[in-house]
XYZ file of C-alpha atoms in Angstrom:
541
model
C -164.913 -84.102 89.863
C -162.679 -87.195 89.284
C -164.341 -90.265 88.718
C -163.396 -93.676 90.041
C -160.543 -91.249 92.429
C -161.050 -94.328 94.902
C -159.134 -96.448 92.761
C -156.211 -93.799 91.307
C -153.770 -94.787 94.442
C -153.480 -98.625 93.179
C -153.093 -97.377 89.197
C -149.290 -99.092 89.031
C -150.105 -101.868 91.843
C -151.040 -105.239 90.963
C -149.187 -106.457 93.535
C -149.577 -104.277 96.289
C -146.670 -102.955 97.807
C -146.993 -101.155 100.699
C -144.214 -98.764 100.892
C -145.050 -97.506 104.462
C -145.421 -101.528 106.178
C -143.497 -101.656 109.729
C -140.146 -103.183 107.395
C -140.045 -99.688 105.651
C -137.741 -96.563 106.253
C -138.545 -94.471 103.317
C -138.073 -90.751 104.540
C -141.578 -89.122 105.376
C -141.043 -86.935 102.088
C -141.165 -89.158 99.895
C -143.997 -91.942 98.944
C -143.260 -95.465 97.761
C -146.010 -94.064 94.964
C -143.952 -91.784 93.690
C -141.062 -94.405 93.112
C -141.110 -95.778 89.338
C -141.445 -99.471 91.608
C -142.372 -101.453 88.692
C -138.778 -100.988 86.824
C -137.391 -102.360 90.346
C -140.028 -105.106 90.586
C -137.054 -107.707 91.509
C -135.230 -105.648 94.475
C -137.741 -106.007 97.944
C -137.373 -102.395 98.276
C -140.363 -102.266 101.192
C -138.469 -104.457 103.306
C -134.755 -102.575 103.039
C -133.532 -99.827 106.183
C -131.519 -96.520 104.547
C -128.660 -96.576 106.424
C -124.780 -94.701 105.559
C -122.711 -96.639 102.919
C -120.182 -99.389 104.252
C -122.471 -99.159 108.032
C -123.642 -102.232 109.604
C -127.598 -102.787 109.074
C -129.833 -102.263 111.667
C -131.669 -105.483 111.264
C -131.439 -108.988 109.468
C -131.747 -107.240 106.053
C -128.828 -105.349 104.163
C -128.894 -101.571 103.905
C -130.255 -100.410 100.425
C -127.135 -98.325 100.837
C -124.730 -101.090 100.855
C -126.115 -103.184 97.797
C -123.875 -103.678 94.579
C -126.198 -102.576 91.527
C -125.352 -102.968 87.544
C -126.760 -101.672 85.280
C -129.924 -100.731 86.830
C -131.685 -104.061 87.326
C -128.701 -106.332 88.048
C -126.924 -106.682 91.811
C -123.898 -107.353 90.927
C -121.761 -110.120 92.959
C -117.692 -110.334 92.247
C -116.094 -113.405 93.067
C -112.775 -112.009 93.256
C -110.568 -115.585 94.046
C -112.153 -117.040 90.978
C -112.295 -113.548 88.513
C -115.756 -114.149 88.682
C -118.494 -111.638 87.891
C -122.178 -112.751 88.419
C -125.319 -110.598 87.807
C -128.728 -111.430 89.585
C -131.667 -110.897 87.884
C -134.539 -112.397 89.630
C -135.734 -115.026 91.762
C -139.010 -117.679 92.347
C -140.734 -119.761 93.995
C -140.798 -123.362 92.456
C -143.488 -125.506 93.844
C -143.221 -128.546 92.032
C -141.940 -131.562 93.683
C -139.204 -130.481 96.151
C -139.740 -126.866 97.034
C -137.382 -124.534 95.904
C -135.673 -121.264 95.395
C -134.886 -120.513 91.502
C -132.525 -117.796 91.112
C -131.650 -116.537 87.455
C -129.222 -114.056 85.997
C -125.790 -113.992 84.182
C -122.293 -114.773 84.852
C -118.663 -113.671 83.386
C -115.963 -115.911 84.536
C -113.054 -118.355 83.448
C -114.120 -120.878 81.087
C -116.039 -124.274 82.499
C -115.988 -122.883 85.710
C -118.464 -124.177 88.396
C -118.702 -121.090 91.283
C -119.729 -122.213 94.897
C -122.940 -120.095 95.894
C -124.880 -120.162 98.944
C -128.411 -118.763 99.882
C -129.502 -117.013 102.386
C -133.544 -116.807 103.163
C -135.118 -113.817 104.549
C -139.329 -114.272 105.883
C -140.305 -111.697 107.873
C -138.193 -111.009 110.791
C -136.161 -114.393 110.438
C -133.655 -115.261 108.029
C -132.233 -119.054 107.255
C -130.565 -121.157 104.803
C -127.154 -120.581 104.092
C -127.014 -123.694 102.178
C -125.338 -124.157 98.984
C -126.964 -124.110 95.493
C -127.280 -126.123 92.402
C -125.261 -124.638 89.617
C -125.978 -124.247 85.877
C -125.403 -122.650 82.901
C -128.264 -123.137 80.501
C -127.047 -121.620 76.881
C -123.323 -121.942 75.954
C -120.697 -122.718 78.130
C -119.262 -120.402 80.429
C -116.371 -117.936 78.095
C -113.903 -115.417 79.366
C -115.310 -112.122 79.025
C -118.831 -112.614 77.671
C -121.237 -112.733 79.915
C -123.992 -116.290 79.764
C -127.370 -116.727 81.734
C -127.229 -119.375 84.684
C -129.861 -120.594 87.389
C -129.091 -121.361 90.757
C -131.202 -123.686 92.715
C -131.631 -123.716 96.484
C -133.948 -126.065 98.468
C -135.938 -125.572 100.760
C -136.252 -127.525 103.923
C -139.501 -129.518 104.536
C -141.391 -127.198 107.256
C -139.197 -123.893 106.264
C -141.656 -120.848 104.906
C -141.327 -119.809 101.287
C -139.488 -116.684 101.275
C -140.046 -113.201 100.940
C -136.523 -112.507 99.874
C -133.062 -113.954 99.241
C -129.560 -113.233 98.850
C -126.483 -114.963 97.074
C -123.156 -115.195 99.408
C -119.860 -117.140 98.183
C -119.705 -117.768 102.399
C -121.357 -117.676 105.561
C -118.717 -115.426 106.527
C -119.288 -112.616 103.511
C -121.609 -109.847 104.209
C -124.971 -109.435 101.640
C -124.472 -106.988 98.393
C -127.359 -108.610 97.060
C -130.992 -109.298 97.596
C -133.905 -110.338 95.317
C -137.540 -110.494 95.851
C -138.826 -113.618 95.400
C -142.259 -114.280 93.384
C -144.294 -116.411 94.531
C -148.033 -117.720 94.088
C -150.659 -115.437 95.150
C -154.002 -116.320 95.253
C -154.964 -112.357 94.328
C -152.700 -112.770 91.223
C -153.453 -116.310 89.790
C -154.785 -117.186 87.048
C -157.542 -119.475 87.079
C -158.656 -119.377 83.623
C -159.056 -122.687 81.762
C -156.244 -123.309 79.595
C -155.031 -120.023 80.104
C -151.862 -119.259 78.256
C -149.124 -116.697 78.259
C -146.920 -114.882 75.968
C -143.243 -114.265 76.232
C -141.673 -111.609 73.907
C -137.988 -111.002 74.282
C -136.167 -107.315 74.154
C -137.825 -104.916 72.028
C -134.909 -102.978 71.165
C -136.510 -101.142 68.204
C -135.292 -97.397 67.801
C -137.671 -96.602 64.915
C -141.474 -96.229 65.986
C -143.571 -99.555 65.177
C -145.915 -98.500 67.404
C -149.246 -99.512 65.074
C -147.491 -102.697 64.412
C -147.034 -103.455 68.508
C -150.661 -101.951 68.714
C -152.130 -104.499 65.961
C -150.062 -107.483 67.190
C -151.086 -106.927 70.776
C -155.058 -106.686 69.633
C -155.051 -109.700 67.970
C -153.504 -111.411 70.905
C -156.381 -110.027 72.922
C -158.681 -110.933 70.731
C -157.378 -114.352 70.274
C -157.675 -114.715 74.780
C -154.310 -114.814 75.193
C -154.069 -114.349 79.026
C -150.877 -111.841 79.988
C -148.200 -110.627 77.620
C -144.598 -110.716 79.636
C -142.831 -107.807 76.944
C -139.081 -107.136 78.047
C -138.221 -103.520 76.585
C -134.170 -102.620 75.995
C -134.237 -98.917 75.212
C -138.042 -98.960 73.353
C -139.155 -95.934 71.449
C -140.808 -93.838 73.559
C -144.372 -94.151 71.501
C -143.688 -98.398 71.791
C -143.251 -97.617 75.853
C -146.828 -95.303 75.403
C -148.090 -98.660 74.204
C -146.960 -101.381 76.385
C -147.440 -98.893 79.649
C -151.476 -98.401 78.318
C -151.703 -102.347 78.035
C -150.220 -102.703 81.525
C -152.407 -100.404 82.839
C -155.726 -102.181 81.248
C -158.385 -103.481 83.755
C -157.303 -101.114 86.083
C -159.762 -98.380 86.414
C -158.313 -94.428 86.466
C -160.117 -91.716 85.258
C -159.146 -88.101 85.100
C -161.299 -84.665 84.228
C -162.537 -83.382 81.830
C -159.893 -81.273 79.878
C -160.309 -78.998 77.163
C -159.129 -80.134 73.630
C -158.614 -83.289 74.995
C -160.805 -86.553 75.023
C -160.803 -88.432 77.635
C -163.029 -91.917 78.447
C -166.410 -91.796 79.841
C -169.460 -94.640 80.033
C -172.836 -94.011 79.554
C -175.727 -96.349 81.453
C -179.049 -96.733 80.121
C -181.255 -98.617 82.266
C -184.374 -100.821 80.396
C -187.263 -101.351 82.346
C -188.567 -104.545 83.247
C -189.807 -106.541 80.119
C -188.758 -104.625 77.278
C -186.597 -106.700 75.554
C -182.747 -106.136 74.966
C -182.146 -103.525 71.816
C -180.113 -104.426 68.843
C -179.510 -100.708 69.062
C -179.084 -97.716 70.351
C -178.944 -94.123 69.549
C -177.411 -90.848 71.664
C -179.403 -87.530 72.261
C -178.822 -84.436 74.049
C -183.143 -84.523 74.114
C -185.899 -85.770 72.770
C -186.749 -82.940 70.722
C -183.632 -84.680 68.488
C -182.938 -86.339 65.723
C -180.692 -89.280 65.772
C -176.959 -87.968 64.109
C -175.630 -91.397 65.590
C -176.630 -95.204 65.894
C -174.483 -97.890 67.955
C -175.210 -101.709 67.379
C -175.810 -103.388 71.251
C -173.691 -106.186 71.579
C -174.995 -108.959 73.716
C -174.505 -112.181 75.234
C -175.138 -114.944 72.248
C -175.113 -118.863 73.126
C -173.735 -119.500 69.715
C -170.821 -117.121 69.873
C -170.115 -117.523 74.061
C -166.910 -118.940 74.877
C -168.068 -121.838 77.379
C -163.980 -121.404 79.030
C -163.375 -119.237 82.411
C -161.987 -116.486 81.352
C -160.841 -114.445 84.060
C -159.282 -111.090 83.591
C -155.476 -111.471 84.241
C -155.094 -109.206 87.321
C -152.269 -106.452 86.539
C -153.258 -105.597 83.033
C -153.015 -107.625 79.593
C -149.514 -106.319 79.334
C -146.414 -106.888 81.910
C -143.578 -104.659 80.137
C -140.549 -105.186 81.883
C -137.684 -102.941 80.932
C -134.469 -104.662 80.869
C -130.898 -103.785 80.463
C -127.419 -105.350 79.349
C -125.397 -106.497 81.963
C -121.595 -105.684 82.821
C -120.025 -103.658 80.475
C -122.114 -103.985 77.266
C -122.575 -100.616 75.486
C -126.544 -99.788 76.787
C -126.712 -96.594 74.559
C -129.968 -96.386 72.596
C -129.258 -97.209 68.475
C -125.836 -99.339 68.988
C -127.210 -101.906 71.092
C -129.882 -103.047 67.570
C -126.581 -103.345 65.641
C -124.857 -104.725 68.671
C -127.130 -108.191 69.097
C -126.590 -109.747 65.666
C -123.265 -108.920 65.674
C -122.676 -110.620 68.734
C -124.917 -113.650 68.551
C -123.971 -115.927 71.075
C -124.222 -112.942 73.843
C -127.474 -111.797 71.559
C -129.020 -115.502 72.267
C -127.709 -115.883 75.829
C -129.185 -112.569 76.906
C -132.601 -113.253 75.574
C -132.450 -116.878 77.304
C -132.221 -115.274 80.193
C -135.718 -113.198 79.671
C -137.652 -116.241 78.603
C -136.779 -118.302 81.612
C -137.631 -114.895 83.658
C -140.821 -115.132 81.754
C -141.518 -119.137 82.218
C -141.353 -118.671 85.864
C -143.513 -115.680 85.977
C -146.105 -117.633 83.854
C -144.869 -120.456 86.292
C -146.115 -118.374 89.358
C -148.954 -116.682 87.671
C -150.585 -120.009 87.655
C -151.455 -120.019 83.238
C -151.744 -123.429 82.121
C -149.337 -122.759 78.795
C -146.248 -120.695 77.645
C -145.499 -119.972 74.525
C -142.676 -117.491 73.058
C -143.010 -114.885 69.707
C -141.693 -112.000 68.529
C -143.652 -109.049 66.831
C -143.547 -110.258 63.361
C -145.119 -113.932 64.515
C -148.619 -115.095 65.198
C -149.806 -118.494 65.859
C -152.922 -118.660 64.050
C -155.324 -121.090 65.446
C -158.005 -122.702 62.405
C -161.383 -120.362 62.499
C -162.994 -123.151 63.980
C -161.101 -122.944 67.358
C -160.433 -119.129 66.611
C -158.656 -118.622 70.564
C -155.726 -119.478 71.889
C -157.366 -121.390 74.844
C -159.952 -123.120 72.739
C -157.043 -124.433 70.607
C -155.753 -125.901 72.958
C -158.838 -127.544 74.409
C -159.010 -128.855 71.031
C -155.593 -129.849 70.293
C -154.573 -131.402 74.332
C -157.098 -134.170 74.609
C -156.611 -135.489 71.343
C -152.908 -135.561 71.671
C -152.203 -135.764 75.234
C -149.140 -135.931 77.559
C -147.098 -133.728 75.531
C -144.546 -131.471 76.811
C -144.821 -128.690 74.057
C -147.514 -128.461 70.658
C -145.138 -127.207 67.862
C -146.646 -124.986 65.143
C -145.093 -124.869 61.732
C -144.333 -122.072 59.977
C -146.434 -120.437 57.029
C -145.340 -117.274 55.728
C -147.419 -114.430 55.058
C -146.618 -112.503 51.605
C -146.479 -108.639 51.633
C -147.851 -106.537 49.105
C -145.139 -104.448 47.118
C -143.308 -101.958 48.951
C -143.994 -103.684 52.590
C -141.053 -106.912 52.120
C -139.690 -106.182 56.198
C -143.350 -106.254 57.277
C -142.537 -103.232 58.927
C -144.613 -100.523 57.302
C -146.222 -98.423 59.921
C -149.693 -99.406 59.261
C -152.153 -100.500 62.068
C -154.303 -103.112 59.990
C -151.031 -105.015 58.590
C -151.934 -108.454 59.220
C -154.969 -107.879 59.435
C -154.376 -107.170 55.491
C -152.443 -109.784 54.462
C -154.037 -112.872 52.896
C -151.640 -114.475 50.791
C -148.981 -117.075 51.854
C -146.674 -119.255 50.281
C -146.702 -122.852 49.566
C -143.753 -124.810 49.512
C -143.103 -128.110 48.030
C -143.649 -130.737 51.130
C -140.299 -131.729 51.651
C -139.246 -128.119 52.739
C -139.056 -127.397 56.617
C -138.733 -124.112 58.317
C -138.455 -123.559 62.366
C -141.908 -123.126 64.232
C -143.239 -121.995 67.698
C -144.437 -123.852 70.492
C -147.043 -123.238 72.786
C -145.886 -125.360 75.955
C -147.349 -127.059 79.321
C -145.938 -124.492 81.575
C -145.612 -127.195 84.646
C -143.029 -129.223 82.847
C -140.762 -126.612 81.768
C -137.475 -126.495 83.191
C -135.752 -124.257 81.011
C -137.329 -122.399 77.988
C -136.038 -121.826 74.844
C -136.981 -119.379 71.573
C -138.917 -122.255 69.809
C -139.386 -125.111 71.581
C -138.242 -125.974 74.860
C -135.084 -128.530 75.627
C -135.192 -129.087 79.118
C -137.957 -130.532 80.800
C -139.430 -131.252 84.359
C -139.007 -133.132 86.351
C -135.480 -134.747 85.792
C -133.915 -132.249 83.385
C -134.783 -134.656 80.807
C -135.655 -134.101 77.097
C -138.309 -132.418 76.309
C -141.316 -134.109 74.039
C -142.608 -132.524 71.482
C -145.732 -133.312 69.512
C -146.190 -131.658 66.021
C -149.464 -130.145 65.496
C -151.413 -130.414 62.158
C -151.999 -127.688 60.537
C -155.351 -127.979 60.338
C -155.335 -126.828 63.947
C -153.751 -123.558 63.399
C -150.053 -122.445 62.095
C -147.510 -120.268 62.770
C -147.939 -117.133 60.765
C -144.461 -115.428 59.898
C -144.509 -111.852 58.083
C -142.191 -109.576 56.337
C -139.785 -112.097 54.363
C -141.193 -112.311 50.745
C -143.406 -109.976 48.402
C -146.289 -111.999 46.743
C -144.196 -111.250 43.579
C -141.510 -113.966 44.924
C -144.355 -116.785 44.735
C -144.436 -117.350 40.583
C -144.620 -121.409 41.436
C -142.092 -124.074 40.608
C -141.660 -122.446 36.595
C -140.960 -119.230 37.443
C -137.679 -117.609 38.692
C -138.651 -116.145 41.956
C -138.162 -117.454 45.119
C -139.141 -116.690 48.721
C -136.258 -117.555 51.741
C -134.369 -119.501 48.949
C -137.856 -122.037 47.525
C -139.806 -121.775 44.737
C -143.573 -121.449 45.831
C -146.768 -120.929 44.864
C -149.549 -118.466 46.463
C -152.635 -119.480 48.497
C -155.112 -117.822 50.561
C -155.119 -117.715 54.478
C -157.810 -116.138 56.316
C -157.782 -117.215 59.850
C -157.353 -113.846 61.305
C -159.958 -111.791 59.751
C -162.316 -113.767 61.959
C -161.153 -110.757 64.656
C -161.142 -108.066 61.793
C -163.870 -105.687 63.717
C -162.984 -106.145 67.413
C -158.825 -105.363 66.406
C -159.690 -102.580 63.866
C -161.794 -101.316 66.728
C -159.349 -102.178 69.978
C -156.479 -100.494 67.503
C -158.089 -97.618 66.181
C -159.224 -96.614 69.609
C -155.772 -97.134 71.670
C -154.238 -95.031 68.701
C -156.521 -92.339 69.634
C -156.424 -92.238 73.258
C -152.458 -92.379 73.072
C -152.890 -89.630 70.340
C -150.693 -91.625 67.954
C -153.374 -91.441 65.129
C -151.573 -88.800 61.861
């Protein structure tokens, strides 16, 4: 018997997407369940007629047939006049102020050049617009050749619906090659935690398997009640993918049957009768006749320990993994494209722009209160007294308020011999590590921010430059570090910390070593939340 089968249809569906509504002509044979949807999630597939290549659609929205794919999640426009190529990546709803439609994606053209783009709207069975956008690059200036992320900005009339979909056109007179979903708020999908915060992390591009160090990192973020995880995956190791797929698929319940050799998860309910008071344990028998070969403590609601927050499970899973390709003619070959980045950094920092604005406005739409952006090797650390991510915040906010981002400086964690890239494939890592350096106070290194989501315009890797409303600066407000830190692994052995008479050096200081502890104040729940993700993925040696 499969348990829970009510609910194995809507596994991949946090947004439901009904591939059979009265827009769809997918061919009787084959269900919109069996498409891989969520590595499409920007392309309105539901709403597009199949029609014959270069044929006139049937209705107000282009043939799937006809549109002009890159790449696999790029629609590709060519401004021939101008030796233009754009790529679309994805589109939103903005709701602040003005309502508008944010478009975002990359563009190879002749330097400094400005294109002319117009939208077209599609709700429903209507389409309108066809008015022209605001331009603008947002990393670098436009050079020949090299492809640079851009947003395009078209307003919506006062009265006109928000769109399901849009399109980009260089005329009225040009026929759609393009069209992008637009995301939008939802009450089903919004967060309404308090001080709710989400995580960016750009392309994973790792070849090698880190897949304990993903598994750790993403535990501790749990634990820490961080509220969704936006991961954008360029050619991930399959085991990484095993990962952020189970983490996406969290909260949604899916069971299957029993199989031989293989475990599989199952919940046991013991009911207490009225009056007997709640157990601090609990033991498992096949009868009475028994003895006890097992003994689990009861974990139970505790005033002292209760978070006093709303803390809503983020619908969709703890994980959104987004996989994510180059655009144009960048070499996407797994192995290469590592090696590729940092020898191309401008395209390398102008490619992952792009996924942290995709990411803002997700977070945007998703309703969470803050944004912040890491990578693998990073943690902010909040003080043990604040312990969460949202509590920090509480903390931090009213005492400082009116800030557009809460910096975090950096303190870097010291790894034991043997482990100086932090990379070891060890699922209690940080967990492990205790010892940081201490710098002289005059030395700086770059933080992380953790930022008010509503007054982001664009986002950047650690802090944000461009603020709402106004495309003004952004302010930033430097947190003490008796709040919490950044913690930074993998760049110094302990051995480099000899203080200011020895020889050594860590990133190019002398230091000395001190203790920092924050994070063992989730030791049991990660050890536990690791140990058993290993096992269910059957990643465990």
């Amino acid at each position: 018997m499969f348990l829970g089968q009510e609910h194995t249809a809507e596994r991949h569906h946090p947004q439901r997407i009904d591939g059979r509504g009265k827009n769809s002509q997918l061919p009787k044979h084959l269900s919109f369940d069996e498409i891989p949807w969520k590595k499409f999630r920007n392309v309105p597939l539901d709403y597009l007629p199949l029609c014959n290549m270069g044929s006139k659609a049937p209705g107000i929205y282009p043939c799937l047939d006809n549109l002009q794919f890159n790449n696999l999640y790029y629609q590709h426009l060519r401004l021939r006049k101008q030796d233009t190529d754009i790529y679309l990546y994805s589109a939103f709803h903005d709701h602040r102020n003005e309502s508008k439609i944010r478009i975002f994606g990359m563009i190879i053209g002749p330097e400094k050049s400005v294109p002319t783009l117009k939208c077209k709207f599609y709700e429903g069975n209507q389409t309108y617009g066809f008015r022209e956008g605001q331009f603008k690059v947002f990393y670098h200036e436009i050079q020949l050749g090299w492809p640079v992320p851009f947003t395009l900005k078209c307003a919506l009339k006062e009265g006109e619906p928000i769109p399901d979909a849009v399109s980009v056109l260089p005329s009225e007179a040009d026929e759609p090659v393009n069209i992008l979903k637009v995301f939008q708020r939802d009450e089903k999908t919004l967060s309404n935690e308090s001080h709710a915060v989400s995580l960016c992390v750009r392309q994973l591009y790792f070849v090698q398997d880190l897949s304990y160090l993903l598994t750790e990192w993403l535990e501790i973020l749990k634990s820490m009640e961080v509220g969704k995880v936006f991961a954008y995956g360029l050619q991930t190791h399959p085991n990484m993918e095993r990962v952020l797929e189970f983490y996406e698929d969290q909260f949604k319940v899916f069971f299957h049957e029993i199989q031989l050799g293989w475990p599989v998860p199952f919940t046991l309910k013991c009911g207490l009768k009225e009056g007997e008071p709640i157990p601090n344990a609990v033991s498992v028998l096949p009868s009475e006749a028994d003895e006890p070969v097992n003994i689990l403590k009861v974990f139970q609601r505790d005033e002292k320990t209760m978070s006093n927050e709303s803390h809503a499970v983020s619908c969709g899973g703890f994980v959104d993994y987004i996989p994510i390709t180059f655009p144009g003619t960048q070499p996407n070959i797994p192995g290469p494209n590592g090696p590729f980045l940092p020898r191309n950094e401008n395209f390398h920092r102008g490619f992952y722009h792009l996924q942290l604005n995709d990411c803002l406005y997700r977070s945007l739409v998703q309703g969470y209160e803050y944004v912040s952006v890491m990578d693998v090797d990073e943690m902010i650390a909040p003080n043990p007294e604040n312990r969460s991510w949202p509590r920090l915040m509480q903390s931090l906010v009213p005492k400082n308020p009116d800030w557009d981002c809460y910096y975090f400086q950096t303190r870097i964690i010291l790894m034991e011999e043997g482990e100086t890239t932090g990379w070891k494939q060890d699922y209690t890592i940080k967990l492990r590590q205790t010892k940081a350096a201490e710098f002289p106070k005059e030395s700086s290194r770059v933080g992380k921010s953790i930022c008010t989501t509503e007054k982001q315009e664009i986002m950047s890797n650690h802090f944000s430059e461009i603020c709402y409303p106004g495309d003004r600066p952004c302010a930033m407000f430097v947190a003490p570090t008796d709040f919490g830190e950044l913690y930074h692994y993998g760049k110094c052995w302990v051995g480099n910390c000899t203080g200011s008479g020895g020889n050594a050096t860590c990133d190019g200081q002398s230091c000395d070593v001190v203790q920092k502890s924050s994070l063992l104040a989730h030791k049991d729940s990660v050890r536990q939340g690791v140990f058993d993700t290993l096992l269910r993925l059957n990643l465990l040696p």
